[in-house]
Short mmCIF file of C-alpha atoms (C1' of nucleotides) in Angstrom, two decimals:
data_model
loop_
_atom_site.label_atom_id
_atom_site.label_comp_id
_atom_site.label_asym_id
_atom_site.label_seq_id
_atom_site.Cartn_x
_atom_site.Cartn_y
_atom_site.Cartn_z
CA UNK A 1 97.15 117.55 53.54
CA UNK A 2 100.85 117.46 52.96
CA UNK A 3 100.98 115.25 56.04
CA UNK A 4 103.64 112.53 55.70
CA UNK A 5 102.26 109.05 55.11
CA UNK A 6 103.87 107.69 58.24
CA UNK A 7 101.99 110.20 60.38
CA UNK A 8 98.73 109.11 58.76
CA UNK A 9 99.48 105.53 59.68
CA UNK A 10 100.37 106.54 63.23
CA UNK A 11 97.10 108.37 63.65
CA UNK A 12 95.04 105.59 62.12
CA UNK A 13 96.44 103.10 64.58
CA UNK A 14 96.21 105.50 67.50
CA UNK A 15 92.56 106.00 66.77
CA UNK A 16 91.92 102.28 66.72
CA UNK A 17 93.59 102.03 70.11
CA UNK A 18 91.83 105.06 71.58
CA UNK A 19 88.41 103.88 70.46
CA UNK A 20 88.94 100.35 71.60
CA UNK A 21 89.02 98.63 68.20
CA UNK A 22 92.47 97.51 69.24
CA UNK A 23 92.78 96.51 72.88
CA UNK A 24 95.85 96.01 75.08
CA UNK A 25 97.46 92.71 74.20
CA UNK A 26 96.03 92.63 70.68
CA UNK A 27 98.46 92.07 67.85
CA UNK A 28 98.33 94.74 65.18
CA UNK A 29 98.64 93.95 61.48
CA UNK A 30 102.07 92.72 60.51
CA UNK A 31 104.48 95.12 58.90
CA UNK A 32 104.17 93.47 55.49
CA UNK A 33 100.40 93.62 55.70
CA UNK A 34 100.51 97.30 56.59
CA UNK A 35 102.81 97.84 53.58
CA UNK A 36 100.12 96.32 51.35
CA UNK A 37 97.29 98.21 53.05
CA UNK A 38 98.93 101.60 52.67
CA UNK A 39 100.91 100.83 49.50
CA UNK A 40 104.14 101.97 51.11
CA UNK A 41 107.53 100.49 51.67
CA UNK A 42 108.38 98.65 54.82
CA UNK A 43 110.70 101.39 56.10
CA UNK A 44 107.79 103.80 56.11
CA UNK A 45 105.60 101.41 58.08
CA UNK A 46 108.42 100.81 60.51
CA UNK A 47 108.85 104.54 61.02
CA UNK A 48 105.19 104.69 62.09
CA UNK A 49 105.60 101.79 64.46
CA UNK A 50 108.67 103.39 66.00
CA UNK A 51 106.66 106.50 66.76
CA UNK A 52 103.87 104.45 68.33
CA UNK A 53 106.39 102.52 70.39
CA UNK A 54 108.20 105.57 71.75
CA UNK A 55 104.85 107.12 72.63
CA UNK A 56 103.99 104.02 74.63
CA UNK A 57 101.16 102.68 72.50
CA UNK A 58 102.73 99.47 71.28
CA UNK A 59 105.65 97.16 71.83
CA UNK A 60 107.17 94.63 69.50
CA UNK A 61 108.21 91.04 69.95
CA UNK A 62 110.77 89.84 67.39
CA UNK A 63 109.50 86.88 65.43
CA UNK A 64 105.92 87.40 66.61
CA UNK A 65 104.52 90.83 65.95
CA UNK A 66 103.60 94.23 67.30
CA UNK A 67 101.19 94.41 70.22
CA UNK A 68 99.08 97.05 71.92
CA UNK A 69 100.52 97.92 75.27
CA UNK A 70 98.76 98.07 78.60
CA UNK A 71 98.82 101.79 79.31
CA UNK A 72 100.81 102.77 82.37
CA UNK A 73 98.23 104.74 84.23
CA UNK A 74 100.41 105.69 87.11
CA UNK A 75 103.07 107.57 85.21
CA UNK A 76 103.18 111.35 85.27
CA UNK A 77 105.41 114.16 84.15
CA UNK A 78 106.28 116.51 86.98
CA UNK A 79 108.03 119.86 86.74
CA UNK A 80 109.93 120.97 89.78
CA UNK A 81 112.56 123.53 90.57
CA UNK A 82 113.14 124.75 94.06
CA UNK A 83 113.49 128.32 92.82
CA UNK A 84 110.13 128.67 91.12
CA UNK A 85 107.89 125.73 91.93
CA UNK A 86 106.03 127.91 94.34
CA UNK A 87 102.88 129.87 93.78
CA UNK A 88 103.87 133.31 92.72
CA UNK A 89 107.57 132.54 92.41
CA UNK A 90 110.33 133.41 94.78
CA UNK A 91 111.07 137.09 94.93
CA UNK A 92 114.12 137.13 97.09
CA UNK A 93 116.70 134.61 98.10
CA UNK A 94 118.85 135.02 101.17
CA UNK A 95 122.07 133.08 101.45
CA UNK A 96 122.27 132.24 105.15
CA UNK A 97 125.69 130.68 105.17
CA UNK A 98 128.16 128.38 103.47
CA UNK A 99 130.12 126.08 105.74
CA UNK A 100 132.44 123.15 105.55
CA UNK A 101 131.47 120.57 108.12
CA UNK A 102 131.96 117.04 109.30
CA UNK A 103 128.99 115.16 107.95
CA UNK A 104 126.42 113.60 110.26
CA UNK A 105 125.14 110.08 109.75
CA UNK A 106 122.28 111.06 107.50
CA UNK A 107 124.59 113.02 105.23
CA UNK A 108 127.17 110.23 105.15
CA UNK A 109 124.44 107.83 104.14
CA UNK A 110 122.95 110.05 101.49
CA UNK A 111 126.23 111.09 99.92
CA UNK A 112 127.84 107.66 100.30
CA UNK A 113 131.08 109.14 101.58
CA UNK A 114 133.57 108.12 104.26
CA UNK A 115 132.95 109.89 107.54
CA UNK A 116 136.31 111.65 107.32
CA UNK A 117 135.26 113.45 104.14
CA UNK A 118 134.28 117.07 104.62
CA UNK A 119 131.03 118.42 103.23
CA UNK A 120 130.01 121.85 102.03
CA UNK A 121 126.68 123.01 103.43
CA UNK A 122 124.75 125.78 101.79
CA UNK A 123 121.70 127.18 103.55
CA UNK A 124 119.27 129.54 101.87
CA UNK A 125 115.97 131.18 102.69
CA UNK A 126 113.46 132.16 100.02
CA UNK A 127 110.99 134.99 100.44
CA UNK A 128 107.70 136.11 98.97
CA UNK A 129 106.36 139.47 100.14
CA UNK A 130 109.06 139.58 102.80
CA UNK A 131 107.72 136.31 104.24
CA UNK A 132 110.11 133.36 104.40
CA UNK A 133 108.36 130.59 102.46
CA UNK A 134 111.12 128.07 101.92
CA UNK A 135 114.22 126.95 103.76
CA UNK A 136 116.79 125.13 101.75
CA UNK A 137 119.82 123.10 102.81
CA UNK A 138 122.24 121.49 100.41
CA UNK A 139 125.15 119.15 101.06
CA UNK A 140 127.98 118.73 98.57
CA UNK A 141 131.12 116.65 99.09
CA UNK A 142 134.05 119.01 99.45
CA UNK A 143 137.08 118.68 97.28
CA UNK A 144 140.27 120.71 97.35
CA UNK A 145 140.22 123.82 95.28
CA UNK A 146 136.44 123.89 95.20
CA UNK A 147 135.28 127.37 94.43
CA UNK A 148 132.78 128.50 97.01
CA UNK A 149 131.67 131.77 95.61
CA UNK A 150 128.75 133.23 97.44
CA UNK A 151 127.46 135.21 94.52
CA UNK A 152 127.21 132.15 92.34
CA UNK A 153 125.45 130.07 94.93
CA UNK A 154 122.97 132.74 95.80
CA UNK A 155 120.46 132.25 93.04
CA UNK A 156 121.53 128.95 91.55
CA UNK A 157 119.51 125.75 91.51
CA UNK A 158 121.03 122.59 92.85
CA UNK A 159 122.40 121.09 89.63
CA UNK A 160 123.95 124.42 88.73
CA UNK A 161 125.76 124.54 92.05
CA UNK A 162 127.10 121.03 91.81
CA UNK A 163 127.81 120.66 88.14
CA UNK A 164 130.43 123.27 87.53
CA UNK A 165 132.33 121.17 85.07
CA UNK A 166 130.13 118.24 84.25
CA UNK A 167 127.51 118.38 81.56
CA UNK A 168 124.09 118.70 83.09
CA UNK A 169 123.06 115.79 80.87
CA UNK A 170 125.15 113.47 82.98
CA UNK A 171 123.26 114.25 86.16
CA UNK A 172 120.40 112.10 87.32
CA UNK A 173 118.08 113.39 89.99
CA UNK A 174 115.78 111.79 92.49
CA UNK A 175 113.03 113.64 94.30
CA UNK A 176 111.24 112.59 97.43
CA UNK A 177 108.11 114.51 98.31
CA UNK A 178 106.60 114.34 101.75
CA UNK A 179 105.08 116.30 104.61
CA UNK A 180 106.63 116.41 108.04
CA UNK A 181 106.41 118.15 111.36
CA UNK A 182 108.90 120.96 111.54
CA UNK A 183 111.84 120.71 113.92
CA UNK A 184 113.39 123.59 115.81
CA UNK A 185 115.74 124.59 113.01
CA UNK A 186 112.92 124.80 110.50
CA UNK A 187 110.61 126.51 112.96
CA UNK A 188 113.15 129.24 113.61
CA UNK A 189 114.01 129.89 110.02
CA UNK A 190 110.49 129.83 108.63
CA UNK A 191 109.04 131.58 111.68
CA UNK A 192 106.53 128.83 112.33
CA UNK A 193 104.63 127.69 115.36
CA UNK A 194 105.81 124.55 117.01
CA UNK A 195 104.49 121.37 115.47
CA UNK A 196 103.44 123.07 112.26
CA UNK A 197 103.83 120.90 109.19
CA UNK A 198 106.06 121.66 106.25
CA UNK A 199 106.20 120.29 102.75
CA UNK A 200 109.55 118.64 102.25
CA UNK A 201 111.31 118.00 98.98
CA UNK A 202 114.48 116.01 99.09
CA UNK A 203 116.78 116.13 96.08
CA UNK A 204 119.54 113.68 95.39
CA UNK A 205 121.91 114.26 92.47
CA UNK A 206 123.75 111.33 90.96
CA UNK A 207 126.47 111.26 88.36
CA UNK A 208 126.59 108.92 85.38
CA UNK A 209 127.84 106.09 87.58
CA UNK A 210 125.04 106.64 90.11
CA UNK A 211 127.46 108.09 92.65
CA UNK A 212 125.77 110.77 94.78
CA UNK A 213 127.23 114.20 94.06
CA UNK A 214 124.78 116.24 96.04
CA UNK A 215 121.96 115.98 98.51
CA UNK A 216 119.54 118.58 99.70
CA UNK A 217 116.26 119.29 101.36
CA UNK A 218 113.90 122.17 100.82
CA UNK A 219 111.19 122.89 103.37
CA UNK A 220 108.20 124.79 102.08
CA UNK A 221 105.43 126.54 103.92
CA UNK A 222 102.33 124.53 103.07
CA UNK A 223 100.26 127.55 102.10
CA UNK A 224 102.69 128.50 99.39
CA UNK A 225 103.40 125.13 97.97
CA UNK A 226 101.84 123.28 95.10
CA UNK A 227 103.02 120.87 92.44
CA UNK A 228 101.40 119.94 89.16
CA UNK A 229 101.85 116.76 87.18
CA UNK A 230 100.31 115.44 83.98
CA UNK A 231 99.88 111.88 82.77
CA UNK A 232 102.36 110.43 80.35
CA UNK A 233 102.50 107.28 78.33
CA UNK A 234 105.93 107.95 76.92
CA UNK A 235 108.36 105.17 77.41
CA UNK A 236 112.11 105.52 77.28
CA UNK A 237 112.87 101.92 76.42
CA UNK A 238 111.15 101.21 73.17
CA UNK A 239 111.54 97.49 73.37
CA UNK A 240 110.02 96.48 76.68
CA UNK A 241 108.79 92.97 76.78
CA UNK B 1 129.82 93.02 70.18
CA UNK B 2 126.84 92.29 68.02
CA UNK B 3 125.62 95.76 68.93
CA UNK B 4 123.88 97.43 66.00
CA UNK B 5 125.86 100.21 64.35
CA UNK B 6 123.19 102.80 65.05
CA UNK B 7 123.49 102.15 68.80
CA UNK B 8 127.25 102.65 68.59
CA UNK B 9 126.69 106.00 66.94
CA UNK B 10 124.11 106.95 69.56
CA UNK B 11 126.50 106.15 72.38
CA UNK B 12 129.43 107.92 70.76
CA UNK B 13 127.43 111.11 70.48
CA UNK B 14 125.91 110.74 73.95
CA UNK B 15 129.38 110.46 75.39
CA UNK B 16 130.51 113.61 73.62
CA UNK B 17 127.51 115.39 75.12
CA UNK B 18 127.93 113.93 78.60
CA UNK B 19 131.60 114.81 78.75
CA UNK B 20 131.13 118.27 77.40
CA UNK B 21 132.89 117.86 74.06
CA UNK B 22 129.56 118.84 72.58
CA UNK B 23 127.75 121.59 74.46
CA UNK B 24 124.13 122.72 74.32
CA UNK B 25 123.60 124.77 71.16
CA UNK B 26 126.51 123.15 69.31
CA UNK B 27 125.79 121.73 65.88
CA UNK B 28 126.74 118.10 65.50
CA UNK B 29 128.31 116.69 62.34
CA UNK B 30 125.94 116.68 59.39
CA UNK B 31 124.22 113.46 58.45
CA UNK B 32 126.32 113.03 55.32
CA UNK B 33 129.50 113.59 57.29
CA UNK B 34 128.44 110.99 59.84
CA UNK B 35 127.77 108.60 56.96
CA UNK B 36 131.36 109.04 55.83
CA UNK B 37 132.76 108.81 59.36
CA UNK B 38 131.00 105.54 60.16
CA UNK B 39 130.87 104.19 56.59
CA UNK B 40 127.13 103.63 56.83
CA UNK B 41 124.11 104.68 54.84
CA UNK B 42 122.16 107.77 55.68
CA UNK B 43 119.14 105.86 56.99
CA UNK B 44 121.34 104.29 59.65
CA UNK B 45 122.70 107.64 60.74
CA UNK B 46 119.18 109.04 60.82
CA UNK B 47 118.02 106.18 63.01
CA UNK B 48 120.70 107.15 65.53
CA UNK B 49 119.67 110.79 65.43
CA UNK B 50 116.03 109.83 65.96
CA UNK B 51 116.98 107.98 69.12
CA UNK B 52 119.00 110.92 70.39
CA UNK B 53 116.13 113.26 69.63
CA UNK B 54 113.48 111.21 71.40
CA UNK B 55 115.76 110.90 74.40
CA UNK B 56 116.04 114.65 74.54
CA UNK B 57 119.70 115.03 73.63
CA UNK B 58 119.37 116.80 70.30
CA UNK B 59 116.90 118.59 68.08
CA UNK B 60 117.03 119.22 64.39
CA UNK B 61 116.44 122.28 62.28
CA UNK B 62 115.58 121.52 58.65
CA UNK B 63 118.03 123.11 56.26
CA UNK B 64 120.53 123.83 59.03
CA UNK B 65 121.56 120.84 61.07
CA UNK B 66 121.22 118.87 64.29
CA UNK B 67 121.94 120.65 67.53
CA UNK B 68 122.61 119.69 71.14
CA UNK B 69 119.67 120.58 73.29
CA UNK B 70 119.62 122.50 76.53
CA UNK B 71 118.70 119.79 79.02
CA UNK B 72 115.41 120.34 80.79
CA UNK B 73 116.52 120.07 84.36
CA UNK B 74 113.12 120.49 85.89
CA UNK B 75 111.38 117.52 84.33
CA UNK B 76 110.70 114.39 86.36
CA UNK B 77 108.86 111.13 86.05
CA UNK B 78 106.45 110.57 88.90
CA UNK B 79 104.55 107.42 89.72
CA UNK B 80 101.30 107.83 91.60
CA UNK B 81 98.26 105.75 92.31
CA UNK B 82 95.96 106.52 95.17
CA UNK B 83 95.73 102.84 96.04
CA UNK B 84 99.41 102.15 96.57
CA UNK B 85 101.44 105.33 96.60
CA UNK B 86 101.58 105.09 100.32
CA UNK B 87 104.33 103.63 102.44
CA UNK B 88 103.47 100.03 103.03
CA UNK B 89 100.50 99.98 100.74
CA UNK B 90 96.82 100.12 101.61
CA UNK B 91 95.61 97.00 103.36
CA UNK B 92 91.94 97.70 103.49
CA UNK B 93 89.56 99.96 101.66
CA UNK B 94 86.21 100.94 103.05
CA UNK B 95 83.55 102.25 100.73
CA UNK B 96 81.79 104.87 102.79
CA UNK B 97 79.00 105.70 100.40
CA UNK B 98 77.97 106.33 96.81
CA UNK B 99 75.54 109.17 96.27
CA UNK B 100 74.01 111.15 93.48
CA UNK B 101 74.05 114.82 94.38
CA UNK B 102 73.56 118.33 93.08
CA UNK B 103 77.09 119.60 92.50
CA UNK B 104 78.46 122.52 94.47
CA UNK B 105 80.32 125.36 92.79
CA UNK B 106 83.72 123.75 93.08
CA UNK B 107 82.47 120.58 91.45
CA UNK B 108 80.65 122.47 88.69
CA UNK B 109 83.86 124.33 87.94
CA UNK B 110 86.08 121.28 87.97
CA UNK B 111 83.79 119.09 85.90
CA UNK B 112 82.71 121.91 83.57
CA UNK B 113 79.05 120.89 83.78
CA UNK B 114 75.76 122.81 83.97
CA UNK B 115 74.53 123.17 87.51
CA UNK B 116 71.46 121.09 86.75
CA UNK B 117 73.61 118.05 85.98
CA UNK B 118 73.71 115.45 88.72
CA UNK B 119 77.00 114.06 89.96
CA UNK B 120 77.97 110.71 91.43
CA UNK B 121 80.03 110.99 94.57
CA UNK B 122 82.10 108.09 95.80
CA UNK B 123 83.75 108.32 99.21
CA UNK B 124 86.30 105.83 100.42
CA UNK B 125 88.59 105.37 103.38
CA UNK B 126 91.88 103.50 103.21
CA UNK B 127 93.43 101.73 106.16
CA UNK B 128 96.82 100.49 107.24
CA UNK B 129 96.98 98.54 110.49
CA UNK B 130 93.36 99.47 111.18
CA UNK B 131 94.34 103.14 111.07
CA UNK B 132 92.60 105.33 108.50
CA UNK B 133 95.42 106.84 106.46
CA UNK B 134 93.64 108.25 103.43
CA UNK B 135 90.23 109.72 102.70
CA UNK B 136 89.18 109.79 99.10
CA UNK B 137 86.32 111.59 97.36
CA UNK B 138 85.56 111.28 93.66
CA UNK B 139 83.05 113.16 91.53
CA UNK B 140 81.79 111.77 88.25
CA UNK B 141 79.09 113.31 86.03
CA UNK B 142 76.02 111.11 86.21
CA UNK B 143 74.46 109.73 83.08
CA UNK B 144 71.33 107.62 82.74
CA UNK B 145 71.91 103.94 82.99
CA UNK B 146 75.23 104.41 84.72
CA UNK B 147 76.10 101.28 86.61
CA UNK B 148 76.91 102.09 90.20
CA UNK B 149 78.08 98.79 91.46
CA UNK B 150 79.56 99.00 94.87
CA UNK B 151 81.75 95.98 94.49
CA UNK B 152 83.42 97.38 91.42
CA UNK B 153 84.05 100.75 92.93
CA UNK B 154 85.43 99.36 96.12
CA UNK B 155 88.99 98.69 95.09
CA UNK B 156 89.18 100.46 91.76
CA UNK B 157 91.46 103.38 90.95
CA UNK B 158 89.95 106.51 89.49
CA UNK B 159 90.46 105.83 85.77
CA UNK B 160 89.06 102.36 86.20
CA UNK B 161 85.92 103.75 87.77
CA UNK B 162 85.35 106.35 85.10
CA UNK B 163 86.49 104.59 81.97
CA UNK B 164 84.10 101.70 81.75
CA UNK B 165 83.91 101.86 78.00
CA UNK B 166 86.65 104.17 76.86
CA UNK B 167 90.14 103.00 76.25
CA UNK B 168 92.38 104.07 79.09
CA UNK B 169 94.72 105.46 76.44
CA UNK B 170 92.23 108.18 75.73
CA UNK B 171 92.31 109.52 79.26
CA UNK B 172 94.58 112.36 80.24
CA UNK B 173 95.18 113.06 83.88
CA UNK B 174 96.29 116.07 85.86
CA UNK B 175 97.57 115.90 89.41
CA UNK B 176 97.84 118.71 91.90
CA UNK B 177 99.90 118.03 94.98
CA UNK B 178 99.64 120.25 98.03
CA UNK B 179 99.38 120.37 101.80
CA UNK B 180 96.42 121.89 103.56
CA UNK B 181 94.84 122.25 106.95
CA UNK B 182 92.15 119.66 107.43
CA UNK B 183 88.53 120.70 107.61
CA UNK B 184 85.86 119.11 109.78
CA UNK B 185 84.97 116.42 107.25
CA UNK B 186 88.56 115.31 106.89
CA UNK B 187 89.20 115.54 110.60
CA UNK B 188 86.28 113.26 111.36
CA UNK B 189 87.11 110.65 108.79
CA UNK B 190 90.82 110.48 109.42
CA UNK B 191 90.43 110.87 113.19
CA UNK B 192 92.72 113.87 113.30
CA UNK B 193 93.16 116.72 115.69
CA UNK B 194 91.81 120.05 114.60
CA UNK B 195 94.16 122.05 112.42
CA UNK B 196 96.29 119.06 111.59
CA UNK B 197 97.69 119.14 108.09
CA UNK B 198 96.99 116.63 105.37
CA UNK B 199 98.68 115.88 102.11
CA UNK B 200 96.21 116.50 99.32
CA UNK B 201 96.29 115.03 95.86
CA UNK B 202 93.75 116.28 93.39
CA UNK B 203 93.12 114.23 90.27
CA UNK B 204 91.38 115.49 87.18
CA UNK B 205 90.58 113.11 84.34
CA UNK B 206 90.09 114.47 80.84
CA UNK B 207 88.91 112.73 77.71
CA UNK B 208 90.53 113.06 74.31
CA UNK B 209 88.81 116.41 73.76
CA UNK B 210 90.02 117.71 77.13
CA UNK B 211 86.53 117.52 78.60
CA UNK B 212 86.61 116.67 82.31
CA UNK B 213 85.18 113.23 82.98
CA UNK B 214 86.10 112.94 86.59
CA UNK B 215 87.47 114.91 89.50
CA UNK B 216 88.65 113.73 92.85
CA UNK B 217 90.65 114.51 95.93
CA UNK B 218 92.55 112.17 98.20
CA UNK B 219 93.64 113.33 101.64
CA UNK B 220 96.58 111.49 103.12
CA UNK B 221 97.90 111.44 106.64
CA UNK B 222 101.29 113.09 106.40
CA UNK B 223 103.11 110.36 108.28
CA UNK B 224 102.09 107.77 105.76
CA UNK B 225 102.61 109.70 102.62
CA UNK B 226 105.60 109.92 100.31
CA UNK B 227 106.14 110.34 96.59
CA UNK B 228 109.22 109.60 94.53
CA UNK B 229 110.20 111.12 91.22
CA UNK B 230 113.24 110.73 88.97
CA UNK B 231 114.67 113.10 86.42
CA UNK B 232 113.86 112.66 82.77
CA UNK B 233 115.14 114.18 79.58
CA UNK B 234 112.70 112.39 77.35
CA UNK B 235 110.76 114.64 75.09
CA UNK B 236 107.53 113.77 73.37
CA UNK B 237 107.84 116.29 70.57
CA UNK B 238 110.99 115.41 68.72
CA UNK B 239 111.08 118.58 66.69
CA UNK B 240 111.00 121.38 69.19
CA UNK B 241 112.65 124.52 67.93
"C1'" DT C 1 123.99 127.12 44.02
"C1'" DA C 2 125.51 123.86 47.45
"C1'" DG C 3 124.41 121.87 51.68
"C1'" DT C 4 121.10 120.51 55.17
"C1'" DG C 5 117.47 117.69 57.06
"C1'" DG C 6 112.58 115.12 55.90
"C1'" DT C 7 110.42 111.56 53.45
"C1'" DC C 8 110.28 107.40 50.86
"C1'" DT C 9 111.53 103.24 47.96
"C1'" DA C 10 112.75 98.44 46.83
"C1'" DG C 11 115.39 95.68 47.79
"C1'" DA C 12 118.68 92.58 51.14
"C1'" DC C 13 120.21 89.43 55.06
"C1'" DC C 14 119.60 88.15 59.80
"C1'" DA C 15 117.52 85.96 64.16
"C1'" DC C 16 113.56 84.51 66.04
"C1'" DT C 17 108.83 82.08 66.37
"C1'" DA C 18 105.52 78.81 65.11
"C1'" DG C 19 103.30 74.93 62.93
"C1'" DT D 1 109.36 76.01 56.38
"C1'" DA D 2 106.92 80.36 56.24
"C1'" DG D 3 106.20 84.46 58.60
"C1'" DT D 4 107.70 87.97 61.81
"C1'" DG D 5 110.39 91.86 63.33
"C1'" DG D 6 115.58 94.08 63.41
"C1'" DT D 7 119.15 96.01 60.75
"C1'" DC D 8 121.05 98.08 56.74
"C1'" DT D 9 121.93 99.76 51.87
"C1'" DA D 10 122.10 102.99 47.93
"C1'" DG D 11 119.74 105.39 45.86
"C1'" DA D 12 115.77 109.29 45.04
"C1'" DC D 13 113.09 113.79 45.39
"C1'" DC D 14 111.61 117.50 48.30
"C1'" DA D 15 111.73 121.98 51.13
"C1'" DC D 16 114.55 124.75 53.47
"C1'" DT D 17 118.91 127.69 54.62
"C1'" DA D 18 122.87 129.95 53.51
"C1'" DT D 19 125.97 132.54 50.39
#
DNA sequence: TAGTGGTCTAGACCACTAG
DNA sequence: TAGTGGTCTAGACCACTAT
């Protein structure tokens, strides 16, 4: 035993939900009733309900009660990192070049910058068994005094490159995953046949004000690419209603 | 104002973390010190720390203190559902057939069943603008008395098909995302050219004891397929150390 | 031994909902 | 008006860590 009371309550209620005794939409016993049932104080009951809420099992409606939530079946946790989300992990990374360019329309759009603003472009090639398996291009708005140190960029992931000063906590990221026919640039770098398909992962980095601070694309050889995701009921906002 | 005190404390500390005043590994002020600083009771301070912990900002070590966590940069939230994770959404679903078969090796492995066990196979085709854009095969262990009602299967997602009786909360899911060259079966159903590539999403459904209760693959035409994911610091286990 | 976090109590006042 | 959840207090005892 030794298990805290509040955990016991959590597991009791979870079981009722998992086995269908309590169904989505059902109201669970009121906090005062649970206090009586378990002979505990209200704060202890509320601790249990908080756990259930953050794990996505219930939500509460002030003045009414706590209710079983409709599980979000479509929500998954995905782990991705362009440096090791590949089968067998990258063995070698080649820094092709680092340039400062005038952005094209796509880059202007994705970085939300004026067209006069210069952009740093970093291009890398990743190898497994001497075979190029991924081709990576990143765009970062250039600012004066920006340190462009090749050694640092060589092995770094995107957030590490961009967030020299900012806390990594402040960075939001958006991924877009798709397949596309390779263009000439990709074909040359990944040594493909024309019209071969590549897995494409687009990364957009945003700061705390949702301003883009970096944009990049990684093209993966299909044979070497795979992502895993697992279901998740966790819910950031505890008080959805 | 009207904002609860504990939210104020949460945001104060978040800001210190976001702006780098507090760095990963740093210990934050002790609970008693925070009580003094904000002139509140310990339970209020602890409520704030609980929020910060579930949002992945801090972790606590009993007897020592609360510490700023190293943000997990590689964690994303992904939304997927084979029925509408496609650009423009599926307009029509065609149920090709429902069969009861002897499982092949792959199916035996994925469903963890004896080879004598029969398996229900459901095959569907999804259309947009009369074009087949996805080909979907699902395998479910057959049990006596299983209702195989075509109408129900027609538009249902995988968990809905499998979990007739179980609470959907009890189901865990694993996704595998990859690209592969299409085989003859896929080529025929999606009207592809030989050696075209398809986006492949494998779904495995597990019950509360991690026993497989369903396995399926959906093949998507690359042109029509795209997934989005956003970064997440949320952490289910509040007490990682 | 002093300090830390983990659990828990028995109250309190508030805003909201419902009959 | 009675019941609900949301916030908050001022204590308590415990196990653990450090010195």
